[in-house]
Short mmCIF file of C-alpha atoms in Angstrom, two decimals:
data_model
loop_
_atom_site.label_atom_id
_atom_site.label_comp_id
_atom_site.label_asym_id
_atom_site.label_seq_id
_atom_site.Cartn_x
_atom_site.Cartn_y
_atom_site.Cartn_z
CA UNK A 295 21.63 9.37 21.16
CA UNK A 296 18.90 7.46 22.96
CA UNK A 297 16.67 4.99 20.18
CA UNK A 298 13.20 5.37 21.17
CA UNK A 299 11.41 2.07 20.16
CA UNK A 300 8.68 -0.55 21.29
CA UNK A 301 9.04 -4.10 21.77
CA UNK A 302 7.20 -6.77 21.40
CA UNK A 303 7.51 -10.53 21.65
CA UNK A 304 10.22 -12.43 23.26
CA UNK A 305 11.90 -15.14 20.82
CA UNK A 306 15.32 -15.88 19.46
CA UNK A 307 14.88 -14.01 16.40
CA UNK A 308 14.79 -10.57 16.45
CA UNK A 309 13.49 -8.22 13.59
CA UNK A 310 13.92 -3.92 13.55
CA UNK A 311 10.81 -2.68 12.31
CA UNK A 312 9.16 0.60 11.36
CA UNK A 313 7.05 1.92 14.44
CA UNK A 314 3.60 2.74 12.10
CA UNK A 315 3.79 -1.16 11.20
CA UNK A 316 3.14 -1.42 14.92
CA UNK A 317 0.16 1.15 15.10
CA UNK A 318 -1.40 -0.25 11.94
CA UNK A 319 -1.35 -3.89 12.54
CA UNK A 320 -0.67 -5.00 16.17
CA UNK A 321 -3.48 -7.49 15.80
CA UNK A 322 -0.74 -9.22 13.22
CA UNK A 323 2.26 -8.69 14.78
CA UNK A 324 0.36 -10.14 18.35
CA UNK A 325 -0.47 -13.35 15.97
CA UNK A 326 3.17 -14.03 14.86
CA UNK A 327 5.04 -13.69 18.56
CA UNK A 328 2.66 -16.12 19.58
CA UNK A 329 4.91 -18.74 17.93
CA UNK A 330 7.67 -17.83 20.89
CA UNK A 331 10.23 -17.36 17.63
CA UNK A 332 10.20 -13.45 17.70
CA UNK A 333 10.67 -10.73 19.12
CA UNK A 334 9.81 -7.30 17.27
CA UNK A 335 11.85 -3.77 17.44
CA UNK A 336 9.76 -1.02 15.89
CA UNK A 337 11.97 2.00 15.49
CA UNK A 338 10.35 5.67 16.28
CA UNK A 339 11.44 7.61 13.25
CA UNK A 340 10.42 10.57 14.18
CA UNK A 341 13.50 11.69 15.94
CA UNK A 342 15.86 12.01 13.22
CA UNK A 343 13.54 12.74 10.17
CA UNK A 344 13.95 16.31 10.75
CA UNK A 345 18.09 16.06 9.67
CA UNK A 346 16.25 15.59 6.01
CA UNK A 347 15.12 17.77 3.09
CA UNK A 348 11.98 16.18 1.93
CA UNK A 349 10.13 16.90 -1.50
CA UNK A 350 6.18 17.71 -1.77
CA UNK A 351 5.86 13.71 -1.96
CA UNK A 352 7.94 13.34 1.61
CA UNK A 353 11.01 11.66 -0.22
CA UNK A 354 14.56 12.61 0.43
CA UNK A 355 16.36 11.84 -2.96
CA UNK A 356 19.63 10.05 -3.05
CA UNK A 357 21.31 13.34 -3.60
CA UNK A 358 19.96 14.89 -0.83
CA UNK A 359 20.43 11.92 1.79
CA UNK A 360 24.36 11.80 1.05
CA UNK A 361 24.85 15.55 1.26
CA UNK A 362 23.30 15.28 4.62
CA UNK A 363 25.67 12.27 5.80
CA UNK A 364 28.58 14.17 4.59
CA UNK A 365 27.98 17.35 6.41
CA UNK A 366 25.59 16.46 9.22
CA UNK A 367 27.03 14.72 12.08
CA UNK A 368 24.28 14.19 14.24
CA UNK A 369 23.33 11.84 11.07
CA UNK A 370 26.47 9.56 11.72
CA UNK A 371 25.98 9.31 15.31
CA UNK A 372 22.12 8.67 14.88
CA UNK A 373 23.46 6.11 13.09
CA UNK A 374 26.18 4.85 15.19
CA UNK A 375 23.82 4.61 18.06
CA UNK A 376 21.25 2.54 16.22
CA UNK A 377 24.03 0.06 15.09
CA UNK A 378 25.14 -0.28 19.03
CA UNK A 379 21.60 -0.54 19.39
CA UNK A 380 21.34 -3.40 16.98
CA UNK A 381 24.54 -5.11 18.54
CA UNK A 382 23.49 -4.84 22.28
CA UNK A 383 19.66 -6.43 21.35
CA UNK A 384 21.13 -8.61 19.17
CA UNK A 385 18.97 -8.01 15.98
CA UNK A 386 18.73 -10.38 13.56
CA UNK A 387 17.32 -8.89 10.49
CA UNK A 388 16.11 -5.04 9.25
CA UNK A 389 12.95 -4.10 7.70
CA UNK A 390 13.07 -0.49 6.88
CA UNK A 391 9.71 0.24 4.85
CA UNK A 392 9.51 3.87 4.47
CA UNK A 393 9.81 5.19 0.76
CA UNK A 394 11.17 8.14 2.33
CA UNK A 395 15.06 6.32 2.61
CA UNK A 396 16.59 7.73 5.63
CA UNK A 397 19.37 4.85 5.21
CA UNK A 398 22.65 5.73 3.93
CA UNK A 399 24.44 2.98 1.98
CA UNK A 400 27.59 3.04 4.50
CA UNK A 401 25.00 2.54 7.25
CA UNK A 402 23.73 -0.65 5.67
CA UNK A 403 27.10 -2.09 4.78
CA UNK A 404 28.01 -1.61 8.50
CA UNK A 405 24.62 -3.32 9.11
CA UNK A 406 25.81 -6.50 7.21
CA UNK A 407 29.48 -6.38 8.40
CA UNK A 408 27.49 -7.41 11.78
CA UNK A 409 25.83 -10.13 10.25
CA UNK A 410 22.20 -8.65 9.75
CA UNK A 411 20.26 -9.15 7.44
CA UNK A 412 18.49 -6.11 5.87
CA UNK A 413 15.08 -5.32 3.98
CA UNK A 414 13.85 -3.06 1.90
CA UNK A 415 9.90 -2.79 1.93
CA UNK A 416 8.49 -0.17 -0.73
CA UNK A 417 4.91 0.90 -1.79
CA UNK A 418 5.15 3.56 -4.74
CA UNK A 419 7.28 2.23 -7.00
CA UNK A 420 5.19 3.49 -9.93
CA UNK A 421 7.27 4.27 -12.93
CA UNK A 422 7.79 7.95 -11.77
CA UNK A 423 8.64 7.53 -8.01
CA UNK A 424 10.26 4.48 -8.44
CA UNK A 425 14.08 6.70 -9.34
CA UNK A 426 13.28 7.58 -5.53
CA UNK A 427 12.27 5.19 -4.11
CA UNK A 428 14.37 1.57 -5.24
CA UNK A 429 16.62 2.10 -7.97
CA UNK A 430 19.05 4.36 -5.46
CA UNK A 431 18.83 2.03 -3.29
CA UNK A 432 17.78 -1.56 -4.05
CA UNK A 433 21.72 -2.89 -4.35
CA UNK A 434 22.49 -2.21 -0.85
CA UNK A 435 20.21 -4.34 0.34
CA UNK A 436 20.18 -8.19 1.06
CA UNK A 437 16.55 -8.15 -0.19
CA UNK A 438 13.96 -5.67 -1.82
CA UNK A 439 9.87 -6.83 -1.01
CA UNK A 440 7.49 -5.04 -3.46
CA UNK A 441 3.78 -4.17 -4.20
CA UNK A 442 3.64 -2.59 -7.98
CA UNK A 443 3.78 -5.58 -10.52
CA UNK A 444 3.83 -3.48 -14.03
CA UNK A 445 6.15 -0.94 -15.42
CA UNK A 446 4.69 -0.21 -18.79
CA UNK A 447 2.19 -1.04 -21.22
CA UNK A 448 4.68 -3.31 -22.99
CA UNK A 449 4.62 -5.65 -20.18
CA UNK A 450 7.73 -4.86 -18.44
CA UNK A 451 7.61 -5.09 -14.55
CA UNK A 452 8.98 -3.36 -11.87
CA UNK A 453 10.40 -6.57 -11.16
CA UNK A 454 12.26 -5.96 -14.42
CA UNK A 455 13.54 -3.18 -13.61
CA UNK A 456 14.50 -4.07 -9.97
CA UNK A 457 16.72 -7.05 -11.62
CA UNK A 458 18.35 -4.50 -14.12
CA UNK A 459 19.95 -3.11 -10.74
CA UNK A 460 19.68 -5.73 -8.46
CA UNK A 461 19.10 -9.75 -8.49
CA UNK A 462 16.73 -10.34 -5.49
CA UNK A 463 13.44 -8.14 -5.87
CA UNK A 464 10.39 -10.40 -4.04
CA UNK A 465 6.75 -9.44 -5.03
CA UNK A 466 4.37 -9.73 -2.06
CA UNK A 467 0.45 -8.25 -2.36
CA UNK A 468 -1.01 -5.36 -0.34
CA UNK A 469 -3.10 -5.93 2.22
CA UNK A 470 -6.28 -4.87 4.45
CA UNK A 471 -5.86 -3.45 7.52
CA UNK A 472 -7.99 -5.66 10.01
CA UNK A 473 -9.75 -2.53 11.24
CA UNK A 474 -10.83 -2.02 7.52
CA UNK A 475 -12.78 -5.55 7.79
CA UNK A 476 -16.14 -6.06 8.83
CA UNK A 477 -16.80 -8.83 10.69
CA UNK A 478 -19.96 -10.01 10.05
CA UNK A 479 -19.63 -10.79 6.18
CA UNK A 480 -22.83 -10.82 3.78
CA UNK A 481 -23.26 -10.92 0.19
CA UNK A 482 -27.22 -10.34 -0.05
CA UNK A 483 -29.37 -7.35 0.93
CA UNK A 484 -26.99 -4.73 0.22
CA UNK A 485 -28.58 -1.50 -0.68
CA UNK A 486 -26.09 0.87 -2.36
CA UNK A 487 -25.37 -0.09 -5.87
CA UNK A 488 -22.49 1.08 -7.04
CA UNK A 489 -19.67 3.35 -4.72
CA UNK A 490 -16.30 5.11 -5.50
CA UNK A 491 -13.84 6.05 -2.64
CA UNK A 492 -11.04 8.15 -3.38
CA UNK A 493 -8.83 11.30 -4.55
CA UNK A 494 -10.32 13.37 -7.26
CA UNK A 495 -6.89 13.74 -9.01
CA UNK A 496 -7.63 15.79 -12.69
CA UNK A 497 -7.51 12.25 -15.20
CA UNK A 498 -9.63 10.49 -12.54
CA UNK A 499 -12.25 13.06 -11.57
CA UNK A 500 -12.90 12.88 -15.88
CA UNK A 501 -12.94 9.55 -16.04
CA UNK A 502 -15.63 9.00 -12.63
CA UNK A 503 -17.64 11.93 -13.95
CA UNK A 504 -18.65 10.06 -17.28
CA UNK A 505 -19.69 7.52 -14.48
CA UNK A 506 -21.44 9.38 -12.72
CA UNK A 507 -23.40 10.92 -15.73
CA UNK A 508 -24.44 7.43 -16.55
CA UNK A 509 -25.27 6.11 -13.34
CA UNK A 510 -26.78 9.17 -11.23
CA UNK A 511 -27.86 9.04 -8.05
CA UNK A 512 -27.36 4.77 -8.11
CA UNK A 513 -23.06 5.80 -8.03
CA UNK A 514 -22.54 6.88 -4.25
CA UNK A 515 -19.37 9.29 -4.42
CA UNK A 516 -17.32 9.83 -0.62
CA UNK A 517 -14.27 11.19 0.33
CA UNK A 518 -12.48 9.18 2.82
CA UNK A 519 -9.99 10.66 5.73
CA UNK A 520 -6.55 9.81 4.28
CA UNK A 521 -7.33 10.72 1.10
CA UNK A 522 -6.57 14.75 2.22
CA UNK A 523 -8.31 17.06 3.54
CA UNK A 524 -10.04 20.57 2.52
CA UNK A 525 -6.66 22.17 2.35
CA UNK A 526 -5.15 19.77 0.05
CA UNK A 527 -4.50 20.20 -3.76
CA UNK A 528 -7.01 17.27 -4.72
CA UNK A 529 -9.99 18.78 -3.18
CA UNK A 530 -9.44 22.43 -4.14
CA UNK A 531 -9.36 21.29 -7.88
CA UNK A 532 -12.50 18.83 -6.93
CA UNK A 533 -13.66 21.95 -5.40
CA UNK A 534 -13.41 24.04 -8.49
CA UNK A 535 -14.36 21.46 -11.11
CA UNK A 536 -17.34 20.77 -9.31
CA UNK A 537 -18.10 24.94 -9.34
CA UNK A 538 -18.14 24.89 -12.94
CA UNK A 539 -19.48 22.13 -14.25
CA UNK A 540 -22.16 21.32 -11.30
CA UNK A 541 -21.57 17.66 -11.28
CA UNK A 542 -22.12 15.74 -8.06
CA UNK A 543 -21.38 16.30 -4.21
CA UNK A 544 -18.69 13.92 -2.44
CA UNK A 545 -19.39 12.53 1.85
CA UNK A 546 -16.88 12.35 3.75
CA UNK A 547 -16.55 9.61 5.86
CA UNK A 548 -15.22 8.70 8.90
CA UNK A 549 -13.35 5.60 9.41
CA UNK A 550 -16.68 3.12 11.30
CA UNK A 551 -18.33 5.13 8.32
CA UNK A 552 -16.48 4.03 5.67
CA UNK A 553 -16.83 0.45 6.91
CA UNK A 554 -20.35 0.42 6.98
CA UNK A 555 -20.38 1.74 3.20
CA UNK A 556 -18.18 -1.61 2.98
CA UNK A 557 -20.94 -3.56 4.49
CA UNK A 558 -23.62 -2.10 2.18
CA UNK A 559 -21.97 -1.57 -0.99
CA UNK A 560 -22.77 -4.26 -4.54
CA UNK A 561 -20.43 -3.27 -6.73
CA UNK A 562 -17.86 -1.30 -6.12
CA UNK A 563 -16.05 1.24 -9.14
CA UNK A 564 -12.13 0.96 -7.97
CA UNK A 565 -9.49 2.68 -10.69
CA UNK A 566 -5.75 3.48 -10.65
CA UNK A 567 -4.34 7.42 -11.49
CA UNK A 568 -2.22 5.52 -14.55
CA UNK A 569 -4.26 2.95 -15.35
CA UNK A 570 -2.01 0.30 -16.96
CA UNK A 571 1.18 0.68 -14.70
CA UNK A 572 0.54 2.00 -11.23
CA UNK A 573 0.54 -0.38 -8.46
CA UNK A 574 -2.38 -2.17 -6.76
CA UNK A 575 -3.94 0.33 -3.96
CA UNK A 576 -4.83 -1.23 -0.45
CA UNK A 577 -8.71 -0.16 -1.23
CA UNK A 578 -8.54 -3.33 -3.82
CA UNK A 579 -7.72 -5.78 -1.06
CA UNK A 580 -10.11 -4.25 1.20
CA UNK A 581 -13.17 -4.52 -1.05
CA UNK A 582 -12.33 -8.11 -1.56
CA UNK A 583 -11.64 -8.77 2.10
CA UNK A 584 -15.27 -7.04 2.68
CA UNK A 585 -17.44 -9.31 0.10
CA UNK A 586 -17.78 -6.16 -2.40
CA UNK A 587 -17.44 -7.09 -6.21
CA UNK A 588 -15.01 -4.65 -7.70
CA UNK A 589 -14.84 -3.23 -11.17
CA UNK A 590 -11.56 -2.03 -11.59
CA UNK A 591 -8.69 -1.21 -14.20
CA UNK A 592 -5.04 -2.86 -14.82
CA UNK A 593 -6.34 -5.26 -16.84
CA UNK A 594 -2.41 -5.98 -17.82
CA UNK A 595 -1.45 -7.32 -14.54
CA UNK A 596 -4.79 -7.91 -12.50
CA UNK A 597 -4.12 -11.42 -13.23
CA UNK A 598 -0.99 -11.13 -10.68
CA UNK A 599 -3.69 -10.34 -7.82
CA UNK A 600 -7.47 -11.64 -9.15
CA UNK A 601 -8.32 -13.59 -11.69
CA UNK A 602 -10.48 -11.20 -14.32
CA UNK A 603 -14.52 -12.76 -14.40
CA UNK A 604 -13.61 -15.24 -11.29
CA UNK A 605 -12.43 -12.92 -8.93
CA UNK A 606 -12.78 -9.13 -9.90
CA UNK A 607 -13.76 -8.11 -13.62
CA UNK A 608 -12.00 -5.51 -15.31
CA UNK A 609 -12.36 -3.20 -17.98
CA UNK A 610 -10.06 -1.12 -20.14
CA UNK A 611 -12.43 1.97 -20.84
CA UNK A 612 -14.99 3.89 -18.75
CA UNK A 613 -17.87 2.55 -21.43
CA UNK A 614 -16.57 -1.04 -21.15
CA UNK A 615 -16.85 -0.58 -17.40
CA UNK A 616 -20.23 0.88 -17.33
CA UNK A 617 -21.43 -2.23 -19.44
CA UNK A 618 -20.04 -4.52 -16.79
CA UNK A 619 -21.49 -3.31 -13.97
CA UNK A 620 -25.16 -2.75 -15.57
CA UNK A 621 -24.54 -6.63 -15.94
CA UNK A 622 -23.91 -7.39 -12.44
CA UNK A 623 -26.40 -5.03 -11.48
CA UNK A 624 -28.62 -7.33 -12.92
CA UNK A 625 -27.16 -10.51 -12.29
CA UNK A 626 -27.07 -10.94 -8.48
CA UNK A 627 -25.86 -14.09 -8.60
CA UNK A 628 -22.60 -13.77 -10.62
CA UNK A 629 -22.00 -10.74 -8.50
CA UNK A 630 -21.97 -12.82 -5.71
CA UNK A 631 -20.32 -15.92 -7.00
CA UNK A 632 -17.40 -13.02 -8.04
CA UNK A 633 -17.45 -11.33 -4.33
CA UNK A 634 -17.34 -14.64 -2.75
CA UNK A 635 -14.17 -15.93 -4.76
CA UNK A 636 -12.26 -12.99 -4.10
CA UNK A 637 -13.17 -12.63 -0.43
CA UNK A 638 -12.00 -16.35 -0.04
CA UNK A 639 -8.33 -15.08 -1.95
CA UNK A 640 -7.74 -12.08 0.19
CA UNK A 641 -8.78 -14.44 3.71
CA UNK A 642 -6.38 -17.14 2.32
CA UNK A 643 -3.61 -15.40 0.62
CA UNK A 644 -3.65 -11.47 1.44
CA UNK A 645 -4.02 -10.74 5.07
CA UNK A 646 -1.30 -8.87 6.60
CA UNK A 647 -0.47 -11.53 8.74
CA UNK A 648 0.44 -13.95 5.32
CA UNK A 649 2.20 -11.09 3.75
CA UNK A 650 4.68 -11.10 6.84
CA UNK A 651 4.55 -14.92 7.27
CA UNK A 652 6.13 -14.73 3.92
CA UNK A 653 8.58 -12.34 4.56
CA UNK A 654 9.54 -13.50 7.70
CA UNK A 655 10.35 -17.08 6.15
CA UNK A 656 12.80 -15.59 3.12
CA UNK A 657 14.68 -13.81 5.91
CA UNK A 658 15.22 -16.53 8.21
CA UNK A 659 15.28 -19.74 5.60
CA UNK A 660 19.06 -20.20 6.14
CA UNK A 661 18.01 -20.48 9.48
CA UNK A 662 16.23 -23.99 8.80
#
C-alpha cells in the first residue's frame, strides 16, 4: 500500500507527524526546519480510517481496534507498509496525535524494535473520554504529551491517573493557532463589553443565560464555525430552548469575523462543560494571545496555565463571575494590566511553536 504523506524540511532528524498538524500550523512547523535539524513526515490518515468502527465522538475503542487487526488484513499490511515506510526514510521518532487511536499495540512494539521513538499526543482526556483515549493505550508508548491538568474535584490529575498506568505522562499547554491572532494588538478603545463564543451544550446554555439576564444587550453571544452547524445536536437544543423561553439570538461568525470580535472584545466570559475537571479549551489561549481579559472557570487548576487576579480571574459561580466582570467593567486599568500579563504568557510560553520546541527536545535529549 502506497503512504500518502507531505514533507517538509531536510535535517538529520526525522519526525512522522499527523497531516492536520501540517494544515493547522505550517507557519510553526516552517519556523522549526529552519534550524536545518528536521525534517517533518505528516501522514494522510485518511486512507485507512475507513477499516474502523468509530463512536458518535469519532473514537475507535480498544475493543474495537483489536477486533479489526485480528480479522482485517488490509490493517496489517497498512501497517507493514508504514513500518517499511519508516525504515526506508529513516524516521526517527512518531507523533501520532489523534484521540481516535488507529495504532495497534503490536504495531508500536514493531515501531520500537526499529529503534523509534514513539508519541502519544492527546486532547480530551476529560475524566469520561479519557478510558478511550490514554488509559488503553498510554503503556505502549515511549512517551504520552497532554493538555487536561485535573481529574476531579479532590485534586487528582490526569497526570495521576496517567502514572497509575504508565510512568512518563508530560503536560504541555494548548495553544493558538497563528491565524486566530491579530496582529496589530491593542488594549484601549475596544467597544464590545463582554462576549461568549461557543457550544450551547444543556448545563452551559443555563449557566450563560443567567448571564445574559444580567448583562443584556452589553453580553455579545456568537456561534463560531467549528463549534457545529444547524444540523448538529447543540444547536437544535439551542434552537428549542431559545423557542420557549425567548432568551437571546446567537451570530455566527466566520473565521476574519471571529477575529475581529477578538480585536474588539473587553472582557471576555470563557467556561468549561464540567467546570472543575475538563481540560483547558484552545479559545483560553487565544483570548490571551489576542489582549482580551478572560473570566473563566477551573479555578482548581487555572493556576497550572494563569495566575488567578494577575493573569485571568476566575470565579466558581455564575454570581461570583458577574461581580467580577462589573468590576473590570469599571476598572479599565486592571483590565488591562490583567490582558497585558497574560498576552505576554501566551507570546512567551504558549505559542505552538514552544509547545513543539518542547516536545521536540524530550524526544531527541539522548541525542545531546
Amino acid at each position: 500500500m502506497q503512504i500518502k504523506h507531505s514533507v517538509l524540511g531536510k535535517g538529520d532528524k526525522k519526525i512522522l507527524f499527523d497531516i492536520e498538524m501540517l494544515l493547522y500550523y505550517k507557519q510553526e512547523f516552517d519556523e522549526l526546519v529552519k534550524t536545518g535539524e528536521y525534517t517533518f513526515y505528516f501522514l494522510e490518515r485518511g486512507q485507512f480510517t475507513s477499516l474502523f468502527s468509530h463512536d458518535l465522538l469519532n473514537r475507535v475503542s480498544f475493543s474495537d481496534l483489536d477486533k479489526t487487526y485480528k480479522k482485517n488484513p488490509d490493517l496489517k499490511d497498512y501497517y507493514q507498509s508504514l513500518l517499511a515506510f519508516c525504515r526506508e526514510e529513516k524516521i526517527k521518532a512518531c507523533i501520532f496525535t489523534s484521540t481516535g487511536q488507529y495504532w495497534h499495540p503490536d504495531f508500536l512494539q514493531l515501531l520500537k524494535k526499529e529503534g523509534i521513538t514513539i508519541a502519544l499526543s492527546t486532547a480530551d482526556d476529560d475524566t469520561r473520554a479519557i478510558q478511550y483515549c490514554s488509559l488503553p493505550y498510554t503503556k505502549y508508548y515511549d512517551y504520552h504529551f497532554h493538555v487536561g491538568v485535573m481529574y476531579d474535584k479532590e485534586g487528582k490529575t490526569i497526570a495521576d491517573v496517567l502514572k497509575e498506568h504508565w510512568w512518563n505522562p508530560i503536560w504541555v499547554p494548548l495553544w493558538a493557532r497563528a491565524d486566530h491572532i491579530n496582529q496589530d494588538i491593542r488594549f484601549d478603545n475596544r467597544d464590545i463589553e463582554l462576549c461568549y463564543i461557543g457550544n450551547m451544550n444543556p448545563p452551559k446554555f443555563f449557566r450563560i443565560s443567567k448571564l445574559k439576564r444580567h448583562f443584556g444587550d452589553r453580553l455579545k453571544l456568537y456561534w463560531a464555525q467549528g463549534n457545529g452547524d444547524w444540523k448538529s445536536l447543540k444547536w437544535i437544543f439551542y434552537k428549542i430552548c431559545n423557542k420557549l423561553f425567548r432568551l437571546w439570538y446567537i451570530q455566527k461568525l466566520t473565521e476574519d469575523e471571529l477575529l475581529e470580535v477578538y480585536r474588539r472584545t473587553k472582557i471576555w466570559f470563557n467556561l468549561h462543560l464540567v467546570p472543575y475537571k475538563w481540560p483547558s479549551n484552545s479559545r483560553m489561549y487565544e483570548l490571551a494571545s489576542n489582549g482580551v481579559m478572560q473570566v473563566c472557570d477551573n479555578k482548581l487548576w487555572m493556576s497550572r496555565v494563569f495566575e488567578d487576579g494577575k493573569e485571568i480571574v476566575c470565579y466558581e459561580t455564575i454570581d461570583e463571575a458577574i461581580e467580577k466582570i462589573e468590576y473590570y467593567l469599571e476598572n479599565e486599568k486592571g483590565r488591562i494590566e490583567i490582558a497585558k500579563a497574560a498576552y505576554l504568557r501566551s507570546k512567551n510560553e504558549y505559542s505552538y511553536l514552544h509547545v513543539m520546541e518542547k516536545i521536540l527536545f524530550v524526544l531527541f535529549r539522548n541525542d545531546l
